[in-house]
Amino acid sequence: MKKYLVFAGVFCVSFLVFQAAAGMIWTLFYTPDISAAWQQTGALSSETMLVKASAVFPFIIAVTSLTVTFGLTRLFRKRTAG
């Protein structure tokens, strides 16, 4: 049970760190198109439009988090055993 809790905890932390880092990187490299936004101000609607996001990038983050978690838990087991 202890191994499962350690694995789950490390996975949650690494997943949150990778998600936050990806958000920071996307924000850093985002360049808004001011002229296109200014032209759309006359046709603003009162409805909210949701944009469909890709499921590939969160999957990549989850797989990367699993890989990091697996490596860290193996390292943790080696240090506690030895």
PDB file of N, CA and C in Angstrom:
ATOM      1  N   MET A   1       0.817  -1.192   0.000  1.00  0.00           N
ATOM      2  CA  MET A   1       0.000   0.000   0.000  1.00  0.00           C
ATOM      3  C   MET A   1       0.865   1.261   0.000  1.00  0.00           C
ATOM      4  N   LYS A   2       1.991   1.187   0.712  1.00  0.00           N
ATOM      5  CA  LYS A   2       2.883   2.345   0.781  1.00  0.00           C
ATOM      6  C   LYS A   2       3.462   2.663  -0.597  1.00  0.00           C
ATOM      7  N   LYS A   3       3.809   1.628  -1.361  1.00  0.00           N
ATOM      8  CA  LYS A   3       4.360   1.842  -2.699  1.00  0.00           C
ATOM      9  C   LYS A   3       3.344   2.525  -3.599  1.00  0.00           C
ATOM     10  N   TYR A   4       2.083   2.107  -3.481  1.00  0.00           N
ATOM     11  CA  TYR A   4       1.032   2.716  -4.288  1.00  0.00           C
ATOM     12  C   TYR A   4       0.844   4.186  -3.939  1.00  0.00           C
ATOM     13  N   LEU A   5       0.835   4.502  -2.654  1.00  0.00           N
ATOM     14  CA  LEU A   5       0.661   5.891  -2.234  1.00  0.00           C
ATOM     15  C   LEU A   5       1.820   6.767  -2.683  1.00  0.00           C
ATOM     16  N   VAL A   6       3.035   6.238  -2.596  1.00  0.00           N
ATOM     17  CA  VAL A   6       4.206   6.994  -3.065  1.00  0.00           C
ATOM     18  C   VAL A   6       4.099   7.220  -4.572  1.00  0.00           C
ATOM     19  N   PHE A   7       3.741   6.179  -5.314  1.00  0.00           N
ATOM     20  CA  PHE A   7       3.617   6.303  -6.763  1.00  0.00           C
ATOM     21  C   PHE A   7       2.534   7.323  -7.138  1.00  0.00           C
ATOM     22  N   ALA A   8       1.375   7.224  -6.483  1.00  0.00           N
ATOM     23  CA  ALA A   8       0.276   8.145  -6.779  1.00  0.00           C
ATOM     24  C   ALA A   8       0.642   9.584  -6.422  1.00  0.00           C
ATOM     25  N   GLY A   9       1.301   9.768  -5.295  1.00  0.00           N
ATOM     26  CA  GLY A   9       1.700  11.116  -4.889  1.00  0.00           C
ATOM     27  C   GLY A   9       2.716  11.734  -5.836  1.00  0.00           C
ATOM     28  N   VAL A  10       3.726  10.956  -6.201  1.00  0.00           N
ATOM     29  CA  VAL A  10       4.744  11.471  -7.120  1.00  0.00           C
ATOM     30  C   VAL A  10       4.134  11.741  -8.493  1.00  0.00           C
ATOM     31  N   PHE A  11       3.216  10.888  -8.931  1.00  0.00           N
ATOM     32  CA  PHE A  11       2.565  11.112 -10.220  1.00  0.00           C
ATOM     33  C   PHE A  11       1.755  12.404 -10.202  1.00  0.00           C
ATOM     34  N   CYS A  12       0.981  12.627  -9.156  1.00  0.00           N
ATOM     35  CA  CYS A  12       0.175  13.853  -9.080  1.00  0.00           C
ATOM     36  C   CYS A  12       1.043  15.102  -9.083  1.00  0.00           C
ATOM     37  N   VAL A  13       2.114  15.069  -8.321  1.00  0.00           N
ATOM     38  CA  VAL A  13       3.000  16.235  -8.263  1.00  0.00           C
ATOM     39  C   VAL A  13       3.678  16.469  -9.610  1.00  0.00           C
ATOM     40  N   SER A  14       4.194  15.410 -10.229  1.00  0.00           N
ATOM     41  CA  SER A  14       4.881  15.597 -11.512  1.00  0.00           C
ATOM     42  C   SER A  14       3.906  16.022 -12.605  1.00  0.00           C
ATOM     43  N   PHE A  15       2.679  15.500 -12.580  1.00  0.00           N
ATOM     44  CA  PHE A  15       1.686  15.901 -13.572  1.00  0.00           C
ATOM     45  C   PHE A  15       1.344  17.380 -13.433  1.00  0.00           C
ATOM     46  N   LEU A  16       1.153  17.842 -12.201  1.00  0.00           N
ATOM     47  CA  LEU A  16       0.848  19.255 -11.983  1.00  0.00           C
ATOM     48  C   LEU A  16       2.019  20.149 -12.390  1.00  0.00           C
ATOM     49  N   VAL A  17       3.233  19.713 -12.106  1.00  0.00           N
ATOM     50  CA  VAL A  17       4.405  20.512 -12.485  1.00  0.00           C
ATOM     51  C   VAL A  17       4.522  20.606 -14.004  1.00  0.00           C
ATOM     52  N   PHE A  18       4.335  19.485 -14.707  1.00  0.00           N
ATOM     53  CA  PHE A  18       4.423  19.510 -16.171  1.00  0.00           C
ATOM     54  C   PHE A  18       3.287  20.331 -16.780  1.00  0.00           C
ATOM     55  N   GLN A  19       2.084  20.265 -16.229  1.00  0.00           N
ATOM     56  CA  GLN A  19       0.973  21.061 -16.742  1.00  0.00           C
ATOM     57  C   GLN A  19       1.246  22.554 -16.539  1.00  0.00           C
ATOM     58  N   ALA A  20       1.731  22.925 -15.374  1.00  0.00           N
ATOM     59  CA  ALA A  20       2.036  24.332 -15.104  1.00  0.00           C
ATOM     60  C   ALA A  20       3.162  24.830 -16.001  1.00  0.00           C
ATOM     61  N   ALA A  21       4.179  24.006 -16.192  1.00  0.00           N
ATOM     62  CA  ALA A  21       5.290  24.398 -17.062  1.00  0.00           C
ATOM     63  C   ALA A  21       4.821  24.559 -18.500  1.00  0.00           C
ATOM     64  N   ALA A  22       3.962  23.671 -18.977  1.00  0.00           N
ATOM     65  CA  ALA A  22       3.439  23.792 -20.338  1.00  0.00           C
ATOM     66  C   ALA A  22       2.616  25.064 -20.488  1.00  0.00           C
ATOM     67  N   GLY A  23       1.811  25.392 -19.484  1.00  0.00           N
ATOM     68  CA  GLY A  23       1.034  26.631 -19.530  1.00  0.00           C
ATOM     69  C   GLY A  23       1.916  27.865 -19.550  1.00  0.00           C
ATOM     70  N   MET A  24       2.983  27.836 -18.762  1.00  0.00           N
ATOM     71  CA  MET A  24       3.913  28.966 -18.742  1.00  0.00           C
ATOM     72  C   MET A  24       4.619  29.118 -20.085  1.00  0.00           C
ATOM     73  N   ILE A  25       5.011  28.004 -20.681  1.00  0.00           N
ATOM     74  CA  ILE A  25       5.695  28.059 -21.986  1.00  0.00           C
ATOM     75  C   ILE A  25       4.741  28.560 -23.058  1.00  0.00           C
ATOM     76  N   TRP A  26       3.491  28.068 -23.060  1.00  0.00           N
ATOM     77  CA  TRP A  26       2.513  28.547 -24.050  1.00  0.00           C
ATOM     78  C   TRP A  26       2.257  30.039 -23.883  1.00  0.00           C
ATOM     79  N   THR A  27       2.163  30.502 -22.641  1.00  0.00           N
ATOM     80  CA  THR A  27       1.946  31.921 -22.384  1.00  0.00           C
ATOM     81  C   THR A  27       3.153  32.744 -22.816  1.00  0.00           C
ATOM     82  N   LEU A  28       4.342  32.219 -22.603  1.00  0.00           N
ATOM     83  CA  LEU A  28       5.559  32.934 -22.963  1.00  0.00           C
ATOM     84  C   LEU A  28       5.667  33.149 -24.471  1.00  0.00           C
ATOM     85  N   PHE A  29       5.286  32.142 -25.248  1.00  0.00           N
ATOM     86  CA  PHE A  29       5.428  32.230 -26.695  1.00  0.00           C
ATOM     87  C   PHE A  29       4.178  32.712 -27.417  1.00  0.00           C
ATOM     88  N   TYR A  30       3.118  33.066 -26.700  1.00  0.00           N
ATOM     89  CA  TYR A  30       1.886  33.526 -27.325  1.00  0.00           C
ATOM     90  C   TYR A  30       2.037  34.982 -27.762  1.00  0.00           C
ATOM     91  N   THR A  31       1.689  35.252 -29.012  1.00  0.00           N
ATOM     92  CA  THR A  31       1.678  36.622 -29.514  1.00  0.00           C
ATOM     93  C   THR A  31       0.289  36.922 -30.055  1.00  0.00           C
ATOM     94  N   PRO A  32      -0.446  37.810 -29.398  1.00  0.00           N
ATOM     95  CA  PRO A  32      -1.798  38.110 -29.844  1.00  0.00           C
ATOM     96  C   PRO A  32      -1.790  38.942 -31.120  1.00  0.00           C
ATOM     97  N   ASP A  33      -2.820  38.766 -31.908  1.00  0.00           N
ATOM     98  CA  ASP A  33      -2.989  39.536 -33.133  1.00  0.00           C
ATOM     99  C   ASP A  33      -3.899  40.721 -32.818  1.00  0.00           C
ATOM    100  N   ILE A  34      -3.289  41.869 -32.519  1.00  0.00           N
ATOM    101  CA  ILE A  34      -4.027  43.042 -32.061  1.00  0.00           C
ATOM    102  C   ILE A  34      -4.949  43.581 -33.153  1.00  0.00           C
ATOM    103  N   SER A  35      -4.472  43.637 -34.380  1.00  0.00           N
ATOM    104  CA  SER A  35      -5.292  44.206 -35.452  1.00  0.00           C
ATOM    105  C   SER A  35      -6.534  43.356 -35.729  1.00  0.00           C
ATOM    106  N   ALA A  36      -6.410  42.044 -35.687  1.00  0.00           N
ATOM    107  CA  ALA A  36      -7.577  41.185 -35.909  1.00  0.00           C
ATOM    108  C   ALA A  36      -8.558  41.299 -34.744  1.00  0.00           C
ATOM    109  N   ALA A  37      -8.058  41.424 -33.534  1.00  0.00           N
ATOM    110  CA  ALA A  37      -8.929  41.576 -32.378  1.00  0.00           C
ATOM    111  C   ALA A  37      -9.665  42.911 -32.431  1.00  0.00           C
ATOM    112  N   TRP A  38      -8.997  43.951 -32.894  1.00  0.00           N
ATOM    113  CA  TRP A  38      -9.620  45.270 -32.980  1.00  0.00           C
ATOM    114  C   TRP A  38     -10.722  45.282 -34.036  1.00  0.00           C
ATOM    115  N   GLN A  39     -10.534  44.549 -35.122  1.00  0.00           N
ATOM    116  CA  GLN A  39     -11.540  44.498 -36.180  1.00  0.00           C
ATOM    117  C   GLN A  39     -12.778  43.711 -35.744  1.00  0.00           C
ATOM    118  N   GLN A  40     -12.656  42.818 -34.815  1.00  0.00           N
ATOM    119  CA  GLN A  40     -13.781  42.004 -34.366  1.00  0.00           C
ATOM    120  C   GLN A  40     -14.602  42.680 -33.271  1.00  0.00           C
ATOM    121  N   THR A  41     -14.197  43.838 -32.793  1.00  0.00           N
ATOM    122  CA  THR A  41     -14.909  44.469 -31.685  1.00  0.00           C
ATOM    123  C   THR A  41     -16.305  44.911 -32.075  1.00  0.00           C
ATOM    124  N   GLY A  42     -16.549  45.216 -33.318  1.00  0.00           N
ATOM    125  CA  GLY A  42     -17.878  45.638 -33.745  1.00  0.00           C
ATOM    126  C   GLY A  42     -18.861  44.484 -33.782  1.00  0.00           C
ATOM    127  N   ALA A  43     -18.397  43.282 -33.929  1.00  0.00           N
ATOM    128  CA  ALA A  43     -19.280  42.124 -34.067  1.00  0.00           C
ATOM    129  C   ALA A  43     -19.224  41.205 -32.843  1.00  0.00           C
ATOM    130  N   LEU A  44     -19.117  41.784 -31.664  1.00  0.00           N
ATOM    131  CA  LEU A  44     -19.072  40.965 -30.458  1.00  0.00           C
ATOM    132  C   LEU A  44     -20.446  40.375 -30.173  1.00  0.00           C
ATOM    133  N   SER A  45     -20.486  39.110 -29.862  1.00  0.00           N
ATOM    134  CA  SER A  45     -21.759  38.475 -29.534  1.00  0.00           C
ATOM    135  C   SER A  45     -21.848  38.265 -28.027  1.00  0.00           C
ATOM    136  N   SER A  46     -23.048  37.999 -27.571  1.00  0.00           N
ATOM    137  CA  SER A  46     -23.246  37.773 -26.142  1.00  0.00           C
ATOM    138  C   SER A  46     -23.137  36.292 -25.797  1.00  0.00           C
ATOM    139  N   GLU A  47     -22.823  35.453 -26.770  1.00  0.00           N
ATOM    140  CA  GLU A  47     -22.687  34.022 -26.548  1.00  0.00           C
ATOM    141  C   GLU A  47     -21.226  33.660 -26.316  1.00  0.00           C
ATOM    142  N   THR A  48     -21.021  32.626 -25.530  1.00  0.00           N
ATOM    143  CA  THR A  48     -19.676  32.128 -25.281  1.00  0.00           C
ATOM    144  C   THR A  48     -19.404  30.962 -26.210  1.00  0.00           C
ATOM    145  N   MET A  49     -18.263  30.999 -26.884  1.00  0.00           N
ATOM    146  CA  MET A  49     -17.913  29.918 -27.787  1.00  0.00           C
ATOM    147  C   MET A  49     -16.741  29.142 -27.188  1.00  0.00           C
ATOM    148  N   LEU A  50     -16.929  27.855 -27.046  1.00  0.00           N
ATOM    149  CA  LEU A  50     -15.874  27.003 -26.528  1.00  0.00           C
ATOM    150  C   LEU A  50     -15.105  26.404 -27.693  1.00  0.00           C
ATOM    151  N   VAL A  51     -13.797  26.426 -27.604  1.00  0.00           N
ATOM    152  CA  VAL A  51     -12.940  25.900 -28.652  1.00  0.00           C
ATOM    153  C   VAL A  51     -12.506  24.502 -28.242  1.00  0.00           C
ATOM    154  N   LYS A  52     -12.602  23.569 -29.163  1.00  0.00           N
ATOM    155  CA  LYS A  52     -12.208  22.194 -28.869  1.00  0.00           C
ATOM    156  C   LYS A  52     -10.688  22.113 -28.803  1.00  0.00           C
ATOM    157  N   ALA A  53     -10.200  21.561 -27.717  1.00  0.00           N
ATOM    158  CA  ALA A  53      -8.759  21.419 -27.524  1.00  0.00           C
ATOM    159  C   ALA A  53      -8.309  20.028 -27.966  1.00  0.00           C
ATOM    160  N   SER A  54      -7.064  19.936 -28.316  1.00  0.00           N
ATOM    161  CA  SER A  54      -6.495  18.658 -28.719  1.00  0.00           C
ATOM    162  C   SER A  54      -6.235  17.796 -27.491  1.00  0.00           C
ATOM    163  N   ALA A  55      -6.452  16.492 -27.615  1.00  0.00           N
ATOM    164  CA  ALA A  55      -6.215  15.574 -26.507  1.00  0.00           C
ATOM    165  C   ALA A  55      -4.813  14.982 -26.553  1.00  0.00           C
ATOM    166  N   VAL A  56      -4.046  15.334 -27.564  1.00  0.00           N
ATOM    167  CA  VAL A  56      -2.715  14.748 -27.725  1.00  0.00           C
ATOM    168  C   VAL A  56      -1.739  15.308 -26.699  1.00  0.00           C
ATOM    169  N   PHE A  57      -1.731  16.617 -26.508  1.00  0.00           N
ATOM    170  CA  PHE A  57      -0.741  17.212 -25.619  1.00  0.00           C
ATOM    171  C   PHE A  57      -0.932  16.787 -24.163  1.00  0.00           C
ATOM    172  N   PRO A  58      -2.150  16.769 -23.605  1.00  0.00           N
ATOM    173  CA  PRO A  58      -2.294  16.240 -22.242  1.00  0.00           C
ATOM    174  C   PRO A  58      -1.888  14.768 -22.129  1.00  0.00           C
ATOM    175  N   PHE A  59      -2.103  13.989 -23.181  1.00  0.00           N
ATOM    176  CA  PHE A  59      -1.674  12.598 -23.180  1.00  0.00           C
ATOM    177  C   PHE A  59      -0.150  12.510 -23.103  1.00  0.00           C
ATOM    178  N   ILE A  60       0.537  13.363 -23.858  1.00  0.00           N
ATOM    179  CA  ILE A  60       2.005  13.386 -23.827  1.00  0.00           C
ATOM    180  C   ILE A  60       2.495  13.773 -22.433  1.00  0.00           C
ATOM    181  N   ILE A  61       1.835  14.748 -21.806  1.00  0.00           N
ATOM    182  CA  ILE A  61       2.215  15.160 -20.461  1.00  0.00           C
ATOM    183  C   ILE A  61       1.982  14.018 -19.468  1.00  0.00           C
ATOM    184  N   ALA A  62       0.874  13.292 -19.617  1.00  0.00           N
ATOM    185  CA  ALA A  62       0.587  12.175 -18.717  1.00  0.00           C
ATOM    186  C   ALA A  62       1.617  11.063 -18.873  1.00  0.00           C
ATOM    187  N   VAL A  63       1.989  10.743 -20.109  1.00  0.00           N
ATOM    188  CA  VAL A  63       2.989   9.689 -20.332  1.00  0.00           C
ATOM    189  C   VAL A  63       4.351  10.122 -19.785  1.00  0.00           C
ATOM    190  N   THR A  64       4.702  11.384 -19.986  1.00  0.00           N
ATOM    191  CA  THR A  64       5.959  11.895 -19.446  1.00  0.00           C
ATOM    192  C   THR A  64       5.943  11.846 -17.916  1.00  0.00           C
ATOM    193  N   SER A  65       4.819  12.209 -17.322  1.00  0.00           N
ATOM    194  CA  SER A  65       4.699  12.151 -15.861  1.00  0.00           C
ATOM    195  C   SER A  65       4.815  10.724 -15.355  1.00  0.00           C
ATOM    196  N   LEU A  66       4.202   9.779 -16.062  1.00  0.00           N
ATOM    197  CA  LEU A  66       4.321   8.377 -15.665  1.00  0.00           C
ATOM    198  C   LEU A  66       5.765   7.897 -15.739  1.00  0.00           C
ATOM    199  N   THR A  67       6.468   8.314 -16.783  1.00  0.00           N
ATOM    200  CA  THR A  67       7.867   7.918 -16.937  1.00  0.00           C
ATOM    201  C   THR A  67       8.720   8.484 -15.802  1.00  0.00           C
ATOM    202  N   VAL A  68       8.529   9.755 -15.497  1.00  0.00           N
ATOM    203  CA  VAL A  68       9.284  10.387 -14.410  1.00  0.00           C
ATOM    204  C   VAL A  68       8.927   9.733 -13.077  1.00  0.00           C
ATOM    205  N   THR A  69       7.652   9.466 -12.879  1.00  0.00           N
ATOM    206  CA  THR A  69       7.215   8.825 -11.634  1.00  0.00           C
ATOM    207  C   THR A  69       7.818   7.438 -11.480  1.00  0.00           C
ATOM    208  N   PHE A  70       7.810   6.679 -12.545  1.00  0.00           N
ATOM    209  CA  PHE A  70       8.394   5.334 -12.498  1.00  0.00           C
ATOM    210  C   PHE A  70       9.869   5.403 -12.134  1.00  0.00           C
ATOM    211  N   GLY A  71      10.599   6.326 -12.774  1.00  0.00           N
ATOM    212  CA  GLY A  71      12.022   6.469 -12.474  1.00  0.00           C
ATOM    213  C   GLY A  71      12.283   6.916 -11.046  1.00  0.00           C
ATOM    214  N   LEU A  72      11.484   7.878 -10.568  1.00  0.00           N
ATOM    215  CA  LEU A  72      11.692   8.371  -9.200  1.00  0.00           C
ATOM    216  C   LEU A  72      11.332   7.321  -8.151  1.00  0.00           C
ATOM    217  N   THR A  73      10.287   6.539  -8.393  1.00  0.00           N
ATOM    218  CA  THR A  73       9.938   5.513  -7.413  1.00  0.00           C
ATOM    219  C   THR A  73      10.975   4.390  -7.387  1.00  0.00           C
ATOM    220  N   ARG A  74      11.543   4.064  -8.543  1.00  0.00           N
ATOM    221  CA  ARG A  74      12.626   3.058  -8.554  1.00  0.00           C
ATOM    222  C   ARG A  74      13.842   3.584  -7.805  1.00  0.00           C
ATOM    223  N   LEU A  75      14.165   4.868  -8.022  1.00  0.00           N
ATOM    224  CA  LEU A  75      15.283   5.481  -7.309  1.00  0.00           C
ATOM    225  C   LEU A  75      15.012   5.508  -5.805  1.00  0.00           C
ATOM    226  N   PHE A  76      13.793   5.802  -5.431  1.00  0.00           N
ATOM    227  CA  PHE A  76      13.408   5.838  -4.023  1.00  0.00           C
ATOM    228  C   PHE A  76      13.528   4.443  -3.404  1.00  0.00           C
ATOM    229  N   ARG A  77      13.112   3.425  -4.137  1.00  0.00           N
ATOM    230  CA  ARG A  77      13.200   2.050  -3.622  1.00  0.00           C
ATOM    231  C   ARG A  77      14.657   1.607  -3.448  1.00  0.00           C
ATOM    232  N   LYS A  78      15.517   1.993  -4.403  1.00  0.00           N
ATOM    233  CA  LYS A  78      16.932   1.622  -4.301  1.00  0.00           C
ATOM    234  C   LYS A  78      17.578   2.277  -3.096  1.00  0.00           C
ATOM    235  N   ARG A  79      17.230   3.542  -2.835  1.00  0.00           N
ATOM    236  CA  ARG A  79      17.856   4.244  -1.708  1.00  0.00           C
ATOM    237  C   ARG A  79      17.361   3.710  -0.375  1.00  0.00           C
ATOM    238  N   THR A  80      16.092   3.320  -0.306  1.00  0.00           N
ATOM    239  CA  THR A  80      15.584   2.812   0.970  1.00  0.00           C
ATOM    240  C   THR A  80      16.023   1.376   1.215  1.00  0.00           C
ATOM    241  N   ALA A  81      16.256   0.603   0.126  1.00  0.00           N
ATOM    242  CA  ALA A  81      16.683  -0.789   0.279  1.00  0.00           C
ATOM    243  C   ALA A  81      18.163  -0.873   0.602  1.00  0.00           C
ATOM    244  N   GLY A  82      18.943   0.072   0.082  1.00  0.00           N
ATOM    245  CA  GLY A  82      20.391  -0.042   0.229  1.00  0.00           C
ATOM    246  C   GLY A  82      20.988   0.709   1.330  1.00  0.00           C
TER     247      GLY A  82
END
